[in-house]
Short mmCIF file of C-alpha atoms and ligand atoms in Angstrom, two decimals:
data_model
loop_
_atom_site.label_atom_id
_atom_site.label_comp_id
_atom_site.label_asym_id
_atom_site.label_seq_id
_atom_site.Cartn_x
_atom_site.Cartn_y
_atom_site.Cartn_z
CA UNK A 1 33.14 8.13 7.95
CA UNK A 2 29.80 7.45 6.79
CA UNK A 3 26.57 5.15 8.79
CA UNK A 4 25.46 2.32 6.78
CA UNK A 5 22.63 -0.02 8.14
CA UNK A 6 22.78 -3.42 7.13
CA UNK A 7 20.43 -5.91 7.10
CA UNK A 8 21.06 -9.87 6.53
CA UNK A 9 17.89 -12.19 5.61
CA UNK A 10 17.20 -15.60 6.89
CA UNK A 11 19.38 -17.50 4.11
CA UNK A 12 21.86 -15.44 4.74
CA UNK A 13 22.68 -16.06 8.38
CA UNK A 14 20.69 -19.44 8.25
CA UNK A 15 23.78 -21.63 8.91
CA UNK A 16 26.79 -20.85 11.22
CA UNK A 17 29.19 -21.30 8.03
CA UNK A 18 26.90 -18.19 6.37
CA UNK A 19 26.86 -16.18 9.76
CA UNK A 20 30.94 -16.86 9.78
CA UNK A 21 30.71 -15.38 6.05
CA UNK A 22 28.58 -12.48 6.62
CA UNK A 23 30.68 -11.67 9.69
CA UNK A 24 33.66 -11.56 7.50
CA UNK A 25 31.76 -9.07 4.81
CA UNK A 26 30.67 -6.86 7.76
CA UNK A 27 34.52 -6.85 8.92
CA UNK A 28 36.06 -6.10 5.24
CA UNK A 29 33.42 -2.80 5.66
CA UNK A 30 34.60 -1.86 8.89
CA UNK A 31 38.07 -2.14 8.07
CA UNK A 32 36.91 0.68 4.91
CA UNK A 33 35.72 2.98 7.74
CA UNK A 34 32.31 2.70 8.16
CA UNK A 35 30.48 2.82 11.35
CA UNK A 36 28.24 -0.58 10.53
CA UNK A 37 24.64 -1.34 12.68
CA UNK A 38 23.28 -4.69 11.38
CA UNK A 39 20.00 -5.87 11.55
CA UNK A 40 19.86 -9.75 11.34
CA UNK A 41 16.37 -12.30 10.67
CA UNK A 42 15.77 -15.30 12.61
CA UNK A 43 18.03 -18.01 10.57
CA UNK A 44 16.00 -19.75 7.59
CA UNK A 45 13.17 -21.87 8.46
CA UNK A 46 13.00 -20.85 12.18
CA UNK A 47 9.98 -18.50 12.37
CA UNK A 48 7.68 -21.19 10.29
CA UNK A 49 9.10 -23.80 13.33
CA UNK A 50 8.25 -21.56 16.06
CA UNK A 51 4.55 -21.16 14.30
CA UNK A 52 4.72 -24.74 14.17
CA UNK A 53 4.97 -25.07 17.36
CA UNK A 54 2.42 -22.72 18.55
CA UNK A 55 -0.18 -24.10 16.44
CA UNK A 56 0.60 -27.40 17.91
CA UNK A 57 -0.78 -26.32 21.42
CA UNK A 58 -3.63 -24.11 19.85
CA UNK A 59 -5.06 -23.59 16.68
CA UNK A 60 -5.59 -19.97 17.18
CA UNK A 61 -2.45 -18.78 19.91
CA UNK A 62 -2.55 -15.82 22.02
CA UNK A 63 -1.30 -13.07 20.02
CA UNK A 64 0.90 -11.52 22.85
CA UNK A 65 2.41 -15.38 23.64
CA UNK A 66 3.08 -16.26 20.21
CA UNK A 67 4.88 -12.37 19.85
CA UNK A 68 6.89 -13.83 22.66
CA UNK A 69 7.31 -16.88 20.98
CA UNK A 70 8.70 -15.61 17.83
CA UNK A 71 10.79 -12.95 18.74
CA UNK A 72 13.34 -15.34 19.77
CA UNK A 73 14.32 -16.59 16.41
CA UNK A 74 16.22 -12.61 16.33
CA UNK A 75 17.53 -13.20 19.67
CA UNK A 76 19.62 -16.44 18.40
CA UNK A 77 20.47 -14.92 15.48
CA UNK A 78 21.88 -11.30 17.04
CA UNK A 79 23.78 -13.19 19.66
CA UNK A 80 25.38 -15.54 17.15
CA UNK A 81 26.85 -13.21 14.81
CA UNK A 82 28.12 -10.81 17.63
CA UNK A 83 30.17 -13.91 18.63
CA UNK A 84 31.21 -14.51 15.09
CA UNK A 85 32.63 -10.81 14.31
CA UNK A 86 34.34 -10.94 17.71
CA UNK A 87 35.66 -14.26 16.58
CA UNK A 88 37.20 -12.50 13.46
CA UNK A 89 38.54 -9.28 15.56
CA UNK A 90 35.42 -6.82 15.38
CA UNK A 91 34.01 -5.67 18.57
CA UNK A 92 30.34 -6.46 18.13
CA UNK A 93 27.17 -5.89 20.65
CA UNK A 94 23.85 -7.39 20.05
CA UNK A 95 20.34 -6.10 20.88
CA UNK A 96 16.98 -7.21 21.06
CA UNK A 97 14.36 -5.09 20.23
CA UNK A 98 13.24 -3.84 24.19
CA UNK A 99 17.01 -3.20 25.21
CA UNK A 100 17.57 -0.25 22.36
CA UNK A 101 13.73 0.31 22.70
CA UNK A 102 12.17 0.08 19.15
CA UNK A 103 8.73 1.09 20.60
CA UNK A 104 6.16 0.19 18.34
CA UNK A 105 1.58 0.23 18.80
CA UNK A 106 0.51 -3.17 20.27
CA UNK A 107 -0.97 -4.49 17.33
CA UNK A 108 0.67 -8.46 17.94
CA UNK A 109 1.76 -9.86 14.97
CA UNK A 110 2.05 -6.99 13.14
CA UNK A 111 2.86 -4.08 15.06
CA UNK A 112 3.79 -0.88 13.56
CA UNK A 113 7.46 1.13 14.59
CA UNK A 114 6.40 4.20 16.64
CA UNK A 115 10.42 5.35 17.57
CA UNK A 116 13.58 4.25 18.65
CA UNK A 117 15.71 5.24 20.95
CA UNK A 118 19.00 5.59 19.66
CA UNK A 119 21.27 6.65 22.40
CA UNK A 120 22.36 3.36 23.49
CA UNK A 121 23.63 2.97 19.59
CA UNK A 122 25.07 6.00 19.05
CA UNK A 123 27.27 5.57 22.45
CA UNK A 124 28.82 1.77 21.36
CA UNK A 125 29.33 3.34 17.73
CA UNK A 126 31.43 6.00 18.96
CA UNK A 127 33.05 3.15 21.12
CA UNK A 128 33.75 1.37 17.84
CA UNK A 129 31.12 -1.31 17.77
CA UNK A 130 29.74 -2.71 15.65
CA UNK A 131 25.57 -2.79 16.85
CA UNK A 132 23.80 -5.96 15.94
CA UNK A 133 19.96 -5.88 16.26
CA UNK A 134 17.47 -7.93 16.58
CA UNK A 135 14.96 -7.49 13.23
CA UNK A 136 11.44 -8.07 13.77
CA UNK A 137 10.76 -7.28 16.76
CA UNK A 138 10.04 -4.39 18.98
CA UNK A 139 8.10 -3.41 22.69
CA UNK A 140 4.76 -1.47 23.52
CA UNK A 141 4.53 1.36 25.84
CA UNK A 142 3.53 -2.00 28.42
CA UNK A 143 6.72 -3.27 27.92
CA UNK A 144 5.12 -6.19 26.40
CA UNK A 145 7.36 -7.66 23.48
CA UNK A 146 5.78 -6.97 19.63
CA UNK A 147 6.34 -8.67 16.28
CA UNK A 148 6.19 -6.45 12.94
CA UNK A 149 4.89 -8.90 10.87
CA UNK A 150 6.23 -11.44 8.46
CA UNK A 151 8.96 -10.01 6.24
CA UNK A 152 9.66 -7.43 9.27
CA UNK A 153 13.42 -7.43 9.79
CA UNK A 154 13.55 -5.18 6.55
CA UNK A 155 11.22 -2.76 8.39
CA UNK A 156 13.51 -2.79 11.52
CA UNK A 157 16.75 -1.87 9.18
CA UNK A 158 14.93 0.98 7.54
CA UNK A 159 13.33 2.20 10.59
CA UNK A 160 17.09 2.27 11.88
CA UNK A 161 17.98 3.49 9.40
CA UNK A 162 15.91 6.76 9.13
CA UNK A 163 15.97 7.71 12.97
CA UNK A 164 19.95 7.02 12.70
CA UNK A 165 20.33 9.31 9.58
CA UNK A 166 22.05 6.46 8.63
CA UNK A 167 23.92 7.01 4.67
CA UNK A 168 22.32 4.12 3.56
CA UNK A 169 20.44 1.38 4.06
CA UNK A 170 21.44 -2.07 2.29
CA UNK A 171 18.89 -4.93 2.38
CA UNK A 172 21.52 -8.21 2.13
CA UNK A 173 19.21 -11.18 0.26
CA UNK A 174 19.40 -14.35 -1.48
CA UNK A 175 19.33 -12.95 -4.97
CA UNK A 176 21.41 -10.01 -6.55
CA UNK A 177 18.21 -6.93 -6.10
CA UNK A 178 14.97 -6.66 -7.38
CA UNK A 179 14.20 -8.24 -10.57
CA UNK A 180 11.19 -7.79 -13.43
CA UNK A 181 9.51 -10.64 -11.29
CA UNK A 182 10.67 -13.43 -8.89
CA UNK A 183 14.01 -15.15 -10.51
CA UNK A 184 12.58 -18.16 -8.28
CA UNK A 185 9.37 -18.55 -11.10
CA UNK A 186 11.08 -16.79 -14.36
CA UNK A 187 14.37 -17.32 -15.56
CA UNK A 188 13.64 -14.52 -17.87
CA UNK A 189 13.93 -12.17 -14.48
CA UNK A 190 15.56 -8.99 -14.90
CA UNK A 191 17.51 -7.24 -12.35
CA UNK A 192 16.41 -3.67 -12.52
CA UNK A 193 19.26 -1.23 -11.62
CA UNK A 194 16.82 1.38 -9.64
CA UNK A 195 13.01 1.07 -8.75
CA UNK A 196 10.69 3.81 -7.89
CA UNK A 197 9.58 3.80 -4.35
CA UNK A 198 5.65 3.86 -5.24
CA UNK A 199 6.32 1.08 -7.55
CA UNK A 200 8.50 -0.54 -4.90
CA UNK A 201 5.26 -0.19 -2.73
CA UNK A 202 3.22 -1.81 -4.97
CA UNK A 203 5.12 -4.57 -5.74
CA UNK A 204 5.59 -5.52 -2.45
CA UNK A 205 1.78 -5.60 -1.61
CA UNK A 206 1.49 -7.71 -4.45
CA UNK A 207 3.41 -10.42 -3.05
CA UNK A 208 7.22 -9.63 -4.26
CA UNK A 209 8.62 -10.49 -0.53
CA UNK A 210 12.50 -9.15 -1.64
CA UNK A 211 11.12 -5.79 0.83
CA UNK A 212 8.28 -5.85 3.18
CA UNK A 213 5.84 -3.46 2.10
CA UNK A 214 6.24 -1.39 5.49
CA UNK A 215 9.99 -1.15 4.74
CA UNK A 216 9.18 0.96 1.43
CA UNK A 217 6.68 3.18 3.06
CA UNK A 218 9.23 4.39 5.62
CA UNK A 219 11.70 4.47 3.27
CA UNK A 220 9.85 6.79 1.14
CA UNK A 221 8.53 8.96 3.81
CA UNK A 222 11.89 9.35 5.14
CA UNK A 223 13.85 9.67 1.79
CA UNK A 224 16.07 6.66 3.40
CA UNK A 225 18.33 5.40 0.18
CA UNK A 226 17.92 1.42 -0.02
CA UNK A 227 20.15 -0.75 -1.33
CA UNK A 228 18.46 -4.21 -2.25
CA UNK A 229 21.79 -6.39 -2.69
CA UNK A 230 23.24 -10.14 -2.78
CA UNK A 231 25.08 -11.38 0.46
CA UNK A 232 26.60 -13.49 -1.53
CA UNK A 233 28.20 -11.42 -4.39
CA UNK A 234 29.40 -7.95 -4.66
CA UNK A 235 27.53 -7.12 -7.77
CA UNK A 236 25.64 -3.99 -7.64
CA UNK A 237 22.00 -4.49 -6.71
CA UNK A 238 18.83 -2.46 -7.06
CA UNK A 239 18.07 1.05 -5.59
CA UNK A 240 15.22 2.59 -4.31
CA UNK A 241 14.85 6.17 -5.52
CA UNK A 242 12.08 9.05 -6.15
CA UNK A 243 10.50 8.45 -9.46
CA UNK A 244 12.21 9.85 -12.59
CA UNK A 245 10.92 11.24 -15.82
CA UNK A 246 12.17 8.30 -17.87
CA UNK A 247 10.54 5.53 -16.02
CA UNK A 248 6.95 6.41 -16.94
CA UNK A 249 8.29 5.32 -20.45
CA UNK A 250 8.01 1.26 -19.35
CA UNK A 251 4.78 0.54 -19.29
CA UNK A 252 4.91 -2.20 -17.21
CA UNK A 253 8.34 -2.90 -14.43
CA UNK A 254 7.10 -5.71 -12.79
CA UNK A 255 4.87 -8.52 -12.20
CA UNK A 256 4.35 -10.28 -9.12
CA UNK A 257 2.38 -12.68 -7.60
CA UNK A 258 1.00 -13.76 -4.15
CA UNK A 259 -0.21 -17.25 -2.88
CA UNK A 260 -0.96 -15.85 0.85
CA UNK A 261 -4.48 -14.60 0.63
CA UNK A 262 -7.67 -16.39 0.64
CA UNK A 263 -11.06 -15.35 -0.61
CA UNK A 264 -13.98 -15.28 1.72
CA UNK A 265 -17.49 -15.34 0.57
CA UNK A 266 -20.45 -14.04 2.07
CA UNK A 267 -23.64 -15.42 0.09
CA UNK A 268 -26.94 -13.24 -0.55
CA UNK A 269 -26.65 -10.93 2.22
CA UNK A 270 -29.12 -8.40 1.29
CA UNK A 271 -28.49 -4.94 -0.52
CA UNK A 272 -28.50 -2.21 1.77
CA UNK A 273 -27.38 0.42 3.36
CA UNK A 274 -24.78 0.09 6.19
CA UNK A 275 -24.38 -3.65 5.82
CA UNK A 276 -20.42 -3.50 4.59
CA UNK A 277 -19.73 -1.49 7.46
CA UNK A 278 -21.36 -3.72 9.36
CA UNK A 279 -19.02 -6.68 8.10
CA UNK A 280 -15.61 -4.83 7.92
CA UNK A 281 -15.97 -2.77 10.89
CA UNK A 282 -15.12 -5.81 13.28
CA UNK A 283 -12.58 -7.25 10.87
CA UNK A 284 -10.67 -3.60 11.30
CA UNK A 285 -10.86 -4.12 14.95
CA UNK A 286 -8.81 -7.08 14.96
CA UNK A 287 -6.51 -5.59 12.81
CA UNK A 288 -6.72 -8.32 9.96
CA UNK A 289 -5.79 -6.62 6.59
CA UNK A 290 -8.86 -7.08 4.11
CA UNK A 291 -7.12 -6.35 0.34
CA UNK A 292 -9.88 -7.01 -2.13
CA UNK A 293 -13.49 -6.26 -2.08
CA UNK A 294 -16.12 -7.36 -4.81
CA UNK A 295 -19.34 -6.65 -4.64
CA UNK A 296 -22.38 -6.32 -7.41
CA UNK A 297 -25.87 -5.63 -6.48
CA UNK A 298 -28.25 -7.97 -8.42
CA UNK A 299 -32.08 -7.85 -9.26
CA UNK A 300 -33.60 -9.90 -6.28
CA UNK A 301 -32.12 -7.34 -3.29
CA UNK A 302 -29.38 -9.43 -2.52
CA UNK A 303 -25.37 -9.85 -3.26
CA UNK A 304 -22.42 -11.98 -2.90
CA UNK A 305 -19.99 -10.17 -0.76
CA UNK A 306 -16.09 -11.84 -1.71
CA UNK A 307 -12.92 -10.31 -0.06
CA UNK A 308 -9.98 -11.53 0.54
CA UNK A 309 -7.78 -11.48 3.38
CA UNK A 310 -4.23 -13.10 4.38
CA UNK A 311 -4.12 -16.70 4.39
CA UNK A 312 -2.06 -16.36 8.39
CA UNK A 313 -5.74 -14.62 9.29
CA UNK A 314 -8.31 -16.47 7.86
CA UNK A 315 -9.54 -18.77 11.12
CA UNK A 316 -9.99 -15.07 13.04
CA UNK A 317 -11.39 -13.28 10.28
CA UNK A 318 -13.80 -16.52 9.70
CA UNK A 319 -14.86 -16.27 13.60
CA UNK A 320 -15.55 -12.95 13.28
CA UNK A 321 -17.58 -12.80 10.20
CA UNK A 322 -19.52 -16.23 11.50
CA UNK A 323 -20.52 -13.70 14.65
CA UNK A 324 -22.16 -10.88 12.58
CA UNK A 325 -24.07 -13.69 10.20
CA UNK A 326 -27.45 -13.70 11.82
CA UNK A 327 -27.59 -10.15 12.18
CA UNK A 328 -26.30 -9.42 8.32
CA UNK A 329 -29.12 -12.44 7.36
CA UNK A 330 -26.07 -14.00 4.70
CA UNK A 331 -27.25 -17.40 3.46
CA UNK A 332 -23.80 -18.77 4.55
CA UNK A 333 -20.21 -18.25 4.04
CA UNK A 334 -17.91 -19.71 1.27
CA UNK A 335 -13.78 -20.12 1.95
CA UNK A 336 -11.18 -20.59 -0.52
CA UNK A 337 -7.53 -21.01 0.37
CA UNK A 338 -6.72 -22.07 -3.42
CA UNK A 339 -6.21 -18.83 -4.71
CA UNK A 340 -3.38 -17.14 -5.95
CA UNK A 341 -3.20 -12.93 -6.83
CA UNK A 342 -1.26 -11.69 -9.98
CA UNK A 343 -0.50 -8.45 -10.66
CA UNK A 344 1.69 -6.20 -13.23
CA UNK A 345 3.03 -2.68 -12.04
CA UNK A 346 4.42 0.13 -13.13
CA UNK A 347 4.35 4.04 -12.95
CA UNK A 348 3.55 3.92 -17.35
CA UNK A 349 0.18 2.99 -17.12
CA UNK A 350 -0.61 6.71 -15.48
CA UNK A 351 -0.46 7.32 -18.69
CA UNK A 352 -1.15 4.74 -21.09
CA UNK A 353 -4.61 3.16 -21.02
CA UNK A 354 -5.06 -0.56 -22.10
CA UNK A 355 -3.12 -2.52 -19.69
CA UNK A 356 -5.41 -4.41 -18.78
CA UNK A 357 -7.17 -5.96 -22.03
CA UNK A 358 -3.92 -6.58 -22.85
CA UNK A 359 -3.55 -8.50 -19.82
CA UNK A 360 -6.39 -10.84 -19.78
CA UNK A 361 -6.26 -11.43 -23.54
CA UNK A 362 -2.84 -13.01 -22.19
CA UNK A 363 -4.59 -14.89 -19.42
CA UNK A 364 -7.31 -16.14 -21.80
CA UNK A 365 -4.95 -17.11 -24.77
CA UNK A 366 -3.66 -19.49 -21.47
CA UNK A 367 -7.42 -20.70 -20.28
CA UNK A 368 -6.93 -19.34 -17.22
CA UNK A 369 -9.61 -17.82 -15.33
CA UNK A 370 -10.02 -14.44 -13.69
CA UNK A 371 -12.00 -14.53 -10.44
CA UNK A 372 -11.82 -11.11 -8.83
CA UNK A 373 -9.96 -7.70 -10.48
CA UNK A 374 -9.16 -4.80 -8.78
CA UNK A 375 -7.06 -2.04 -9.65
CA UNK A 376 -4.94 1.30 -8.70
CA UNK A 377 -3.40 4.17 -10.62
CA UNK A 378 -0.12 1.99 -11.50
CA UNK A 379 -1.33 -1.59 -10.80
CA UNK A 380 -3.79 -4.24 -11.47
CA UNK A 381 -4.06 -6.93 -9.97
CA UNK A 382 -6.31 -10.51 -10.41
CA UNK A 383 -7.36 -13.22 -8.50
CA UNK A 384 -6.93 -17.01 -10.65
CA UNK A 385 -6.64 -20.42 -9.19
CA UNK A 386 -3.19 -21.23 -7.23
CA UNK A 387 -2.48 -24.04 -9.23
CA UNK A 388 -1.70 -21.47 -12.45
CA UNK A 389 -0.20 -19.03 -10.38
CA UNK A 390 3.79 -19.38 -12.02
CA UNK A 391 2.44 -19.80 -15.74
CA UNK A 392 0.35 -16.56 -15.27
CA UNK A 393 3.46 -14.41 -13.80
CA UNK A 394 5.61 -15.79 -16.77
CA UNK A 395 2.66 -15.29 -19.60
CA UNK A 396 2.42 -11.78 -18.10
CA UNK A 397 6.35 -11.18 -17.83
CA UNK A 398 6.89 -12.67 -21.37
CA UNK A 399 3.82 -9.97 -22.64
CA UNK A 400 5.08 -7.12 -20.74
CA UNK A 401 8.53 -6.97 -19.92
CA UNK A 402 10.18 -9.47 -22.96
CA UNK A 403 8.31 -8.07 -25.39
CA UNK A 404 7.62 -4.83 -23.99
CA UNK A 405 4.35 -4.20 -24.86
CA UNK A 406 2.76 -1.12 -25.99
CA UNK A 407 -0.68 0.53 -26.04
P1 ADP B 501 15.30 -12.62 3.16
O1 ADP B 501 15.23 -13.87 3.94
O2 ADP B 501 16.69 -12.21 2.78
O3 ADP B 501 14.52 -11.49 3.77
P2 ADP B 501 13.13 -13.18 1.35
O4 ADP B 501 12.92 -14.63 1.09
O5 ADP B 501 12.22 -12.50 2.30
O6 ADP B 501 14.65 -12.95 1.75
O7 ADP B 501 13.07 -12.37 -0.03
C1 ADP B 501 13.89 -12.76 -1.11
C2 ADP B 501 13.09 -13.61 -2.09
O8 ADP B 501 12.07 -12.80 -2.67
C3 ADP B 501 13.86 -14.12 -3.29
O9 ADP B 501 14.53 -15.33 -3.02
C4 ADP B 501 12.80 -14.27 -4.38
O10 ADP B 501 12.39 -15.60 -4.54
C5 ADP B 501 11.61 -13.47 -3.83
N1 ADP B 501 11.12 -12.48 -4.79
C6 ADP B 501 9.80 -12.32 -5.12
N2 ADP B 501 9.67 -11.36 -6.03
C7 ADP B 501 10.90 -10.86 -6.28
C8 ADP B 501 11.40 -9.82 -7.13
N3 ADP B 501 10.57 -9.09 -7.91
N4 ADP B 501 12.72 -9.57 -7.14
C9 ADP B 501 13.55 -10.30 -6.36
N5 ADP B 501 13.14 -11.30 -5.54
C10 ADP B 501 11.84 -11.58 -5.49
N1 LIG B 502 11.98 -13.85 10.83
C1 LIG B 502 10.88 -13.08 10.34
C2 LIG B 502 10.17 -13.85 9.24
O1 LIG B 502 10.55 -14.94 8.89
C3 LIG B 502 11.25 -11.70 9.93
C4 LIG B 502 12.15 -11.60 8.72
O2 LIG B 502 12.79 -12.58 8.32
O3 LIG B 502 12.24 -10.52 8.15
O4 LIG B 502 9.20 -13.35 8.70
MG1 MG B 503 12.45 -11.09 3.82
#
């Protein structure tokens, strides 16, 4: 009898018709012998209506209120479908995060897993439950209740997963795995049958939301096989595995893109030493995510700092920066929320140089402009205007993955 996490998105449960259906799939699985934990998100919609809400009362909410807040989209959702496999003959038990203590740091809003306690799991497994938990959510050593971060329920399963020593780990979706780029923007979209987990990693930070990024890190640190799979179908899906020989042949396996940042400009602050520091430090301390950097010195001692930063932080990161202007002596401070990231990855280009002509002769043949580039060993990755964001992914996809370029 083998463990198998599962984990059901918001689409997926986002209706009681779909919860009824997933509660029948979870009972066809028990019935095969497995012991089954599942991991449920809030239903679809309900985490933007609880931000809604918030933002209604304040423009920039309490981060350990609005943790509160949002955490009960999971509780709805674990309580419902315990009801519905009960309803279908399963003996179910849901959790929230604090009762099976998923203790995580108190970073609100995006707190990171620190361990879980699995005893109270283990004991209604062996009593032939089936363990529903709340996703997304988790406690601090306070006791005070924590949210992962958008995207987080796929954390939560793999987190379960791994401190479980669970056999697998399948991440139940709205499409059929991961494809070449998201089937939502390309019909062209290929399923791929396995993914590396360092690709994996990069695609998700690049805005391909089938895994949060956190979920791939844990997986890979904790070999945990994933199984990226359609709730609605039993067609195989994707797998996460170790990278293989073979792979490094494809140049490029993916291209994503991500319309959640926004690019913050500090102008002519002068060029010298210890002034960066001076700017990021803070923005660390609040634990706001800063992905980009450009910088370029120029002849007159001064420079244009641009970074970006996600779109959900840009009011905090904003006040913080506005704090440290006098002292850095900027000129001002630019914001743009118009912006969209595009990015191709894949392990090949360890090995292959050229990528990335290739890839902005394809954004140029299109007239559309690069603002910011950055790179890493098996991704690059450019800022353009939002409004060209889904004809860049499919000029890139059509360059790279139909026609499988070469260099
Ligand atoms: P869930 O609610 O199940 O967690 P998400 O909406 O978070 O689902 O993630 C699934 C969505 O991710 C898909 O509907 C698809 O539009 C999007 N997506 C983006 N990039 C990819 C990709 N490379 N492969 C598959 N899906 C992708
Ligand atoms: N409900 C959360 C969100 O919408 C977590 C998740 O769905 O994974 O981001
Ligand atoms: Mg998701």
């Amino acid at each position: 009898m083998s463990l198998l996490v599962q984990k059901y998105g918001g689409t997926s449960v986002g209706s009681i018709e779909r919860i009824k259906q997933v509660a029948g799939k979870i009972a066809a699985t028990k019935r095969r012998g497995h012991e089954i934990v599942v991991v449920v998100s809030a239903m679809a919609g309900e985490t933007n209506r609880l931000i809604a809400l918030a933002q209604q009362i304040s423009e920039i909410p309490a981060e350990r209120e609005k943790d509160v807040l949002l955490a009960s989209g999971e509780q709805v959702s674990v309580a419902l479908m315990s009801l519905a496999l009960k309803e279908v003959g399963v003996p179910a038990r849901s959790y929230l995060g604090h009762q099976v203590r998923i203790e995580t740091d108190n970073a609100y809003g995006k707190a990171r897993i620190l361990s879980i306690d699995s005893s109270k799991i283990v004991q209604a497994l062996k009593a032939g439950e089936v363990v529903v938990v709340a996703g997304f959510q988790g406690v601090d050593e306070n006791d005070n209740i924590t949210t992962l971060g958008r995207g987080g329920s796929d954390t939560s399963a793999v987190a379960l997963a791994a401190f479980l020593n669970a056999s697998a780990c399948e991440i139940y979706t709205d499409v059929e795995g991961v494809f070449t780029t998201d089937p939502g923007i390309c019909r062209n979209a290929r399923k791929l049958a396995r993914v590396s987990y360092d690709e994996m990693i990069e695609l998700a930070s690049t805005g391909a939301k089938v895994l949060e990024i956190r979920s791939v890190e844990f997986a890979k640190k904790y070999s945990v096989p994933v199984h990226v799979r359609s709730t609605f179908s039993d067609a195989e899906g994707t797998w996460l595995v170790n990278e293989e020989e073979s792979m490094s042949d494809v140049l490029v396996s993916g291209v994503a893109c991500d319309k959640n940042e926004a690019k913050i400009t500090l102008v002519r602050v002068p060029d010298r030493p210890g002034l960066a520091a001076q700017i990021f430090g803070p923005i660390a301390d609040a634990h706001i995510v800063v992905d980009m950097i450009i910088q370029n010195a120029s002849e007159d001692g001064t420079t244009d700092l641009t970074f970006t930063v996600p779109k959900a932080d840009c009011k905090k990161a904003l006040a913080i920066v506005e704090k440290t202007l006098p002292a850095v002596h900027a000129k001002g401070i630019k914001v743009d929320t118009d912006i969209a990231k595009v990015s191709v990855v894949g392990v090949g280009m360890r090995t292959h140089a050229g990528v990335a002509a290739q890839m902005f002769q394809a954004l140029a043949r299109e007239k559309i402009n690069i603002q910011m580039i950055s790179t890493s060993e098996i991704k690059i990755s450019v800022v353009i205007g939002a409004s060209q964001t889904d004809q860049a992914v499919r000029v890139l996809h059509d360059t790279f993955i139909e026609k499988q370029a070469t260099v």
